């Protein structure tokens, strides 16, 4: 399934995927729980993911605390607060990451916006296969989890394991 989705993303091209991201981000920003949230965990998008750059800026302008993951080891990431977008640096995977101390007050995170290779209508998520979010999501017990993807990434079902954490909502 990952191979199929990678091929489909490639067939669209980066420019088209960025254009397809715009209405998805508008739906995310219009979401009632996102609007009410004080602290939002976002992700810094890869070129083949829903582009979150506009969301980051708009959520920050709305006065929300924004967290982004930072890779600190193989399959391991920590969360850090985005103080300003100028302080973001490319991490080991080439993804923008904030500098600073680890954010560990997981119960204060109102909404987590989560990428994935595929999601199903039951909220199951198929990641890229490295387990980064598999390790993080169980820590977010009180957090509303939103899977963010293109519509072609929403499948009837995706493979799951016992330890997988379901999304509360999918926006695609």
Coordinates of N, CA and C in Angstrom, one line a residue:
X1 N 0.8 -1.2 0.0 CA 0.0 0.0 0.0 C 0.9 1.3 0.0
X2 N 1.9 1.2 0.8 CA 2.9 2.4 0.8 C 3.4 2.6 -0.6
X3 N 3.8 1.6 -1.3 CA 4.4 1.7 -2.6 C 3.4 2.3 -3.6
X4 N 2.1 1.9 -3.5 CA 1.1 2.4 -4.4 C 0.9 3.9 -4.1
X5 N 0.8 4.3 -2.9 CA 0.6 5.7 -2.5 C 1.8 6.6 -2.9
X6 N 3.0 6.1 -2.7 CA 4.1 6.8 -3.2 C 4.1 7.1 -4.7
X7 N 3.7 6.1 -5.4 CA 3.6 6.2 -6.9 C 2.5 7.2 -7.3
X8 N 1.4 7.1 -6.6 CA 0.3 8.1 -6.9 C 0.7 9.5 -6.6
X9 N 1.4 9.7 -5.4 CA 1.9 11.1 -5.1 C 2.9 11.6 -6.2
X10 N 3.8 10.7 -6.6 CA 4.7 11.0 -7.6 C 4.1 11.4 -8.9
X11 N 3.0 10.7 -9.2 CA 2.3 11.0 -10.5 C 1.6 12.4 -10.5
X12 N 1.3 12.9 -9.3 CA 0.7 14.3 -9.2 C 1.8 15.3 -9.4
X13 N 2.9 15.1 -8.8 CA 4.0 16.1 -8.8 C 3.8 17.1 -7.6
X14 N 4.9 17.7 -7.2 CA 5.0 18.5 -6.0 C 4.1 19.7 -6.1
X15 N 4.1 20.4 -7.3 CA 3.3 21.6 -7.5 C 1.8 21.3 -7.3
X16 N 1.3 20.2 -7.9 CA -0.1 19.9 -7.8 C -0.4 19.5 -6.4
X17 N 0.4 18.8 -5.7 CA 0.2 18.4 -4.3 C 0.1 19.7 -3.5
X18 N 0.9 20.7 -3.7 CA 0.8 21.9 -2.9 C -0.6 22.6 -3.2
X19 N -1.0 22.6 -4.5 CA -2.3 23.2 -4.8 C -3.4 22.4 -4.1
X20 N -3.3 21.1 -4.2 CA -4.3 20.2 -3.5 C -4.4 20.4 -2.0
X21 N -3.3 20.9 -1.4 CA -3.2 21.1 0.0 C -4.1 22.2 0.5
X22 N -4.2 23.2 -0.4 CA -4.9 24.5 0.1 C -6.3 24.2 0.7
X23 N -7.2 23.5 0.0 CA -8.6 23.3 0.6 C -8.5 22.4 1.8
X24 N -7.6 21.5 1.9 CA -7.4 20.6 3.0 C -7.0 21.5 4.3
X25 N -6.1 22.4 4.1 CA -5.6 23.3 5.2 C -6.8 24.2 5.6
X26 N -7.6 24.7 4.7 CA -8.7 25.5 5.0 C -9.7 24.7 5.9
X27 N -9.9 23.4 5.5 CA -10.8 22.6 6.4 C -10.2 22.4 7.8
X28 N -8.9 22.2 7.8 CA -8.3 22.0 9.1 C -8.4 23.3 10.0
X29 N -8.2 24.4 9.4 CA -8.2 25.7 10.1 C -9.7 26.1 10.5
X30 N -10.6 25.5 9.8 CA -12.1 25.8 10.1 C -12.6 24.8 11.1
X31 N -11.8 23.8 11.4 CA -12.3 22.7 12.4 C -12.5 23.4 13.8
X32 N -13.7 23.1 14.3 CA -14.1 23.6 15.6 C -13.0 23.4 16.7
X33 N -12.5 22.2 16.8 CA -11.6 21.9 17.9 C -10.2 22.5 17.6
X34 N -9.8 22.7 16.4 CA -8.6 23.4 16.1 C -8.8 24.9 16.5
X35 N -9.9 25.5 16.2 CA -10.2 26.9 16.5 C -10.1 27.1 18.0
X36 N -10.7 26.1 18.8 CA -10.7 26.2 20.3 C -9.4 25.9 20.9
X37 N -8.5 25.2 20.2 CA -7.3 24.7 20.8 C -6.3 25.8 21.2
X38 N -5.6 25.6 22.3 CA -4.6 26.6 22.7 C -3.2 26.1 22.3
X39 N -3.0 24.7 22.3 CA -1.7 24.1 22.0 C -2.0 23.1 20.9
X40 N -1.3 23.2 19.8 CA -1.5 22.4 18.6 C -0.1 21.7 18.2
X41 N -0.1 20.4 18.1 CA 1.0 19.7 17.6 C 0.8 19.6 16.1
X42 N 1.7 20.2 15.3 CA 1.6 20.1 13.8 C 2.8 19.3 13.3
X43 N 2.9 19.1 12.1 CA 4.1 18.5 11.5 C 4.6 19.4 10.4
X44 N 5.9 19.5 10.2 CA 6.5 20.2 9.1 C 6.5 19.3 7.9
X45 N 5.8 19.7 6.9 CA 5.5 18.7 5.8 C 6.7 18.5 4.9
X46 N 6.8 17.2 4.5 CA 7.7 16.8 3.4 C 7.0 17.3 2.1
X47 N 7.8 17.3 1.0 CA 7.2 17.8 -0.3 C 6.0 17.0 -0.8
X48 N 5.9 15.7 -0.4 CA 4.8 14.9 -0.9 C 3.7 14.7 0.1
X49 N 3.7 15.6 1.2 CA 2.6 15.6 2.2 C 1.8 16.9 2.0
X50 N 0.6 16.8 2.7 CA -0.2 18.0 2.7 C 0.6 19.1 3.3
X51 N 0.8 20.3 2.6 CA 1.7 21.4 3.0 C 1.1 22.1 4.2
X52 N 1.8 22.1 5.3 CA 1.4 22.6 6.6 C 1.9 24.0 6.8
X53 N 2.7 24.6 5.9 CA 3.4 25.9 6.2 C 2.4 27.0 6.5
X54 N 1.3 27.1 5.7 CA 0.3 28.1 5.9 C -0.4 27.9 7.2
X55 N -0.7 26.7 7.5 CA -1.4 26.4 8.8 C -0.5 26.8 10.0
X56 N 0.8 26.5 9.9 CA 1.7 26.9 11.0 C 1.6 28.4 11.2
X57 N 1.7 29.2 10.2 CA 1.7 30.7 10.3 C 0.4 31.2 10.8
X58 N -0.7 30.7 10.2 CA -2.0 31.2 10.6 C -2.4 30.8 12.1
X59 N -2.0 29.6 12.5 CA -2.3 29.2 13.9 C -1.4 30.0 14.8
X60 N -0.2 30.3 14.5 CA 0.6 31.1 15.3 C 0.1 32.5 15.4
X61 N -0.4 33.1 14.3 CA -1.0 34.4 14.2 C -2.3 34.4 15.1
X62 N -2.9 33.3 15.2 CA -4.1 33.2 16.1 C -3.8 33.1 17.6
X63 N -2.5 33.1 17.9 CA -2.0 33.1 19.3 C -1.9 31.7 19.9
X64 N -1.9 30.7 19.0 CA -1.8 29.3 19.5 C -0.3 28.9 19.7
X65 N -0.1 28.1 20.7 CA 1.2 27.5 20.9 C 1.3 26.4 19.9
X66 N 2.4 26.4 19.1 CA 2.6 25.4 18.1 C 3.8 24.6 18.4
X67 N 3.6 23.3 18.3 CA 4.7 22.3 18.6 C 5.0 21.6 17.3
X68 N 6.3 21.3 17.1 CA 6.7 20.4 15.9 C 7.6 19.3 16.5
X69 N 7.6 18.2 15.8 CA 8.5 17.1 16.2 C 9.9 17.4 15.7
X70 N 10.9 16.9 16.5 CA 12.3 17.0 16.1 C 12.9 15.6 16.2
X71 N 13.5 15.1 15.2 CA 14.1 13.7 15.2 C 15.3 13.8 16.1
X72 N 15.4 12.9 17.1 CA 16.6 12.8 17.9 C 17.3 11.5 17.9
X73 N 16.8 10.6 17.1 CA 17.4 9.2 17.0 C 16.6 8.4 16.0
X74 N 17.1 7.2 15.7 CA 16.4 6.3 14.8 C 15.1 5.9 15.3
X75 N 14.0 6.5 14.6 CA 12.7 6.2 15.0 C 12.2 6.9 16.2
X76 N 13.0 7.9 16.7 CA 12.6 8.6 18.0 C 12.6 10.1 17.7
X77 N 11.5 10.7 18.2 CA 11.5 12.2 18.0 C 10.9 12.8 19.3
X78 N 11.2 14.1 19.5 CA 10.7 14.8 20.7 C 10.0 16.0 20.1
X79 N 9.1 16.6 21.0 CA 8.4 17.7 20.6 C 9.1 19.0 21.1
X80 N 9.0 20.0 20.3 CA 9.6 21.3 20.6 C 8.6 22.4 20.2
X81 N 8.6 23.5 21.0 CA 7.8 24.6 20.7 C 8.4 25.5 19.6
X82 N 7.6 26.0 18.7 CA 8.0 26.9 17.6 C 7.9 28.3 18.2
X83 N 9.0 28.9 18.5 CA 9.0 30.3 19.0 C 8.8 31.3 17.8
X84 N 9.5 31.1 16.7 CA 9.2 31.8 15.5 C 9.7 31.0 14.3
X85 N 9.1 31.2 13.2 CA 9.5 30.4 12.0 C 10.9 30.6 11.5
X86 N 11.5 31.8 11.8 CA 12.9 32.0 11.4 C 13.9 31.1 12.2
X87 N 13.4 30.6 13.3 CA 14.3 29.7 14.1 C 14.3 28.3 13.7
X88 N 13.5 27.9 12.7 CA 13.4 26.5 12.3 C 14.7 26.2 11.5
X89 N 15.2 25.0 11.7 CA 16.4 24.5 11.1 C 16.1 23.1 10.5
X90 N 16.8 22.8 9.4 CA 16.6 21.4 8.8 C 17.2 20.4 9.7
X91 N 16.4 19.4 10.0 CA 16.9 18.3 10.9 C 17.5 17.2 10.1
X92 N 17.8 16.1 10.8 CA 18.5 15.0 10.1 C 17.8 14.4 8.9
X93 N 16.5 14.5 8.9 CA 15.7 14.0 7.7 C 15.4 15.1 6.7
X94 N 16.0 16.3 6.9 CA 15.7 17.4 6.0 C 14.4 18.1 6.2
X95 N 13.8 17.9 7.4 CA 12.5 18.4 7.8 C 12.8 19.6 8.7
X96 N 12.0 20.7 8.6 CA 12.1 21.8 9.5 C 11.8 21.4 10.9
X97 N 12.7 21.8 11.8 CA 12.5 21.5 13.2 C 12.9 22.7 14.1
X98 N 12.1 22.9 15.2 CA 12.5 24.0 16.1 C 13.7 23.6 16.9
X99 N 14.4 24.6 17.4 CA 15.5 24.4 18.4 C 14.9 24.6 19.7
X100 N 15.6 24.2 20.8 CA 15.2 24.5 22.1 C 14.9 23.2 22.9
X101 N 14.4 23.3 24.1 CA 14.2 22.1 24.9 C 13.0 21.3 24.5
X102 N 13.0 20.1 24.9 CA 11.9 19.2 24.6 C 10.7 19.6 25.4
X103 N 9.5 19.5 24.7 CA 8.2 19.8 25.3 C 7.6 18.5 25.8
X104 N 7.4 18.4 27.1 CA 6.9 17.1 27.6 C 5.5 17.2 28.3
X105 N 4.9 18.3 28.3 CA 3.6 18.4 28.9 C 2.5 17.9 28.0
X106 N 2.5 16.7 27.7 CA 1.7 16.1 26.7 C 0.2 16.3 26.9
X107 N -0.2 16.3 28.2 CA -1.6 16.5 28.5 C -2.2 17.9 28.2
X108 N -1.3 18.9 27.9 CA -1.7 20.2 27.5 C -1.9 20.4 26.0
X109 N -1.6 19.3 25.3 CA -1.7 19.4 23.8 C -3.2 19.1 23.5
X110 N -3.9 20.1 22.9 CA -5.3 20.0 22.6 C -5.5 19.2 21.4
X111 N -4.8 19.5 20.3 CA -5.0 18.9 19.0 C -3.6 18.5 18.5
X112 N -3.5 17.3 17.9 CA -2.3 16.8 17.2 C -2.7 16.6 15.7
X113 N -2.0 17.2 14.8 CA -2.2 17.0 13.4 C -1.2 16.1 12.9
X114 N -1.6 14.9 12.4 CA -0.7 13.8 12.2 C -0.6 13.4 10.7
X115 N 0.6 13.3 10.1 CA 0.6 12.8 8.7 C 0.6 11.3 8.7
X116 N 0.4 10.8 7.5 CA 0.4 9.3 7.3 C 0.4 9.0 5.8
X117 N 0.8 7.8 5.5 CA 0.8 7.3 4.1 C -0.7 7.0 3.7
X118 N -1.5 6.5 4.7 CA -2.9 6.2 4.4 C -3.6 6.2 5.7
X119 N -4.9 6.4 5.6 CA -5.9 6.3 6.7 C -7.1 5.6 6.2
X120 N -7.8 5.0 7.1 CA -9.1 4.4 6.7 C -10.2 5.1 7.5
X121 N -11.4 4.8 7.1 CA -12.6 5.5 7.6 C -12.8 5.2 9.1
X122 N -12.2 4.2 9.7 CA -12.3 3.9 11.1 C -11.2 4.7 11.9
X123 N -10.4 5.5 11.2 CA -9.4 6.3 11.9 C -8.0 5.6 12.0
X124 N -7.9 4.5 11.4 CA -6.6 3.8 11.5 C -5.6 4.5 10.6
X125 N -4.3 4.5 11.0 CA -3.3 5.2 10.2 C -2.2 4.2 9.8
X126 N -1.7 4.4 8.6 CA -0.5 3.7 8.1 C 0.5 4.7 7.9
X127 N 1.6 4.6 8.7 CA 2.7 5.6 8.6 C 3.7 5.2 7.5
X128 N 4.9 5.8 7.6 CA 5.9 5.6 6.6 C 6.7 4.4 6.9
X129 N 6.6 3.8 8.1 CA 7.2 2.6 8.4 C 8.4 2.6 9.4
X130 N 8.7 3.8 9.9 CA 9.9 4.0 10.8 C 9.4 4.0 12.3
X131 N 8.1 4.1 12.5 CA 7.6 4.1 13.9 C 7.7 5.3 14.7
X132 N 8.0 6.5 14.1 CA 8.1 7.7 14.9 C 6.8 8.0 15.6
X133 N 5.7 8.0 14.8 CA 4.4 8.4 15.5 C 3.9 7.2 16.3
X134 N 4.3 6.0 16.0 CA 3.9 4.9 16.8 C 4.4 5.0 18.2
X135 N 5.5 5.6 18.4 CA 6.1 5.9 19.7 C 5.5 7.1 20.4
X136 N 5.1 8.1 19.6 CA 4.6 9.4 20.1 C 3.1 9.3 20.5
X137 N 2.3 8.8 19.6 CA 0.9 8.9 19.8 C 0.4 8.3 21.1
X138 N 0.9 7.2 21.6 CA 0.4 6.7 22.9 C 0.6 7.7 24.1
X139 N 1.5 8.6 23.9 CA 1.7 9.6 25.0 C 0.7 10.7 25.0
X140 N -0.1 10.8 23.9 CA -1.1 11.9 23.8 C -2.5 11.4 24.1
X141 N -2.6 11.0 25.4 CA -3.9 10.3 25.8 C -5.1 11.3 25.8
X142 N -4.9 12.5 26.1 CA -6.0 13.5 26.1 C -6.1 14.4 24.9
X143 N -5.3 14.1 23.9 CA -5.2 15.0 22.7 C -6.2 14.5 21.6
X144 N -6.9 15.4 21.0 CA -7.7 15.1 19.8 C -6.7 14.9 18.6
X145 N -6.8 13.8 18.0 CA -5.8 13.4 16.9 C -6.5 13.5 15.5
X146 N -5.9 14.4 14.7 CA -6.5 14.6 13.3 C -5.4 14.1 12.3
X147 N -5.8 13.1 11.5 CA -5.0 12.6 10.4 C -5.2 13.5 9.2
X148 N -4.2 14.0 8.7 CA -4.2 15.0 7.5 C -3.6 14.3 6.3
X149 N -4.4 14.3 5.2 CA -4.0 13.6 4.0 C -4.7 14.1 2.8
X150 N -4.3 13.7 1.6 CA -5.0 13.9 0.4 C -6.1 12.9 0.3
X151 N -7.2 13.2 -0.4 CA -8.3 12.3 -0.5 C -7.9 10.9 -1.0
X152 N -7.0 10.8 -1.9 CA -6.6 9.5 -2.4 C -5.9 8.6 -1.4
X153 N -5.5 9.2 -0.2 CA -4.9 8.5 0.8 C -5.9 7.8 1.8
X154 N -7.1 8.1 1.6 CA -8.2 7.6 2.5 C -8.6 6.3 1.8
X155 N -8.4 5.2 2.5 CA -8.7 3.8 2.0 C -9.9 3.2 2.8
X156 N -10.4 2.1 2.3 CA -11.5 1.4 3.0 C -10.9 0.8 4.3
X157 N -9.6 0.3 4.2 CA -9.0 -0.2 5.4 C -7.5 -0.2 5.2
X158 N -6.7 -0.1 6.3 CA -5.3 -0.1 6.2 C -4.8 -1.2 7.2
X159 N -3.6 -1.7 7.0 CA -3.1 -2.7 7.9 C -2.9 -2.1 9.3
X160 N -3.2 -2.8 10.4 CA -3.1 -2.3 11.7 C -2.4 -3.3 12.6
X161 N -1.8 -2.8 13.7 CA -1.3 -3.7 14.8 C -2.0 -3.3 16.1
X162 N -1.8 -4.2 17.1 CA -2.4 -4.0 18.4 C -2.0 -2.6 19.0
X163 N -0.8 -2.2 18.8 CA -0.3 -1.0 19.5 C -0.7 0.3 18.7
X164 N -1.3 0.2 17.5 CA -1.6 1.4 16.8 C -2.7 2.3 17.5
X165 N -2.5 3.6 17.4 CA -3.4 4.6 18.0 C -4.3 5.1 16.8
X166 N -5.6 5.1 17.0 CA -6.5 5.6 16.0 C -6.6 7.1 16.0
X167 N -6.9 7.7 14.9 CA -7.2 9.1 14.8 C -8.6 9.3 15.2
X168 N -8.9 10.5 15.8 CA -10.3 10.8 16.1 C -11.0 11.4 14.9
X169 N -10.2 11.9 14.0 CA -10.8 12.6 12.8 C -9.8 12.5 11.7
X170 N -10.3 12.4 10.4 CA -9.5 12.5 9.3 C -9.9 13.7 8.4
X171 N -9.0 14.5 8.0 CA -9.3 15.6 7.1 C -8.5 15.3 5.8
X172 N -9.2 15.2 4.7 CA -8.5 14.9 3.5 C -9.2 15.6 2.3

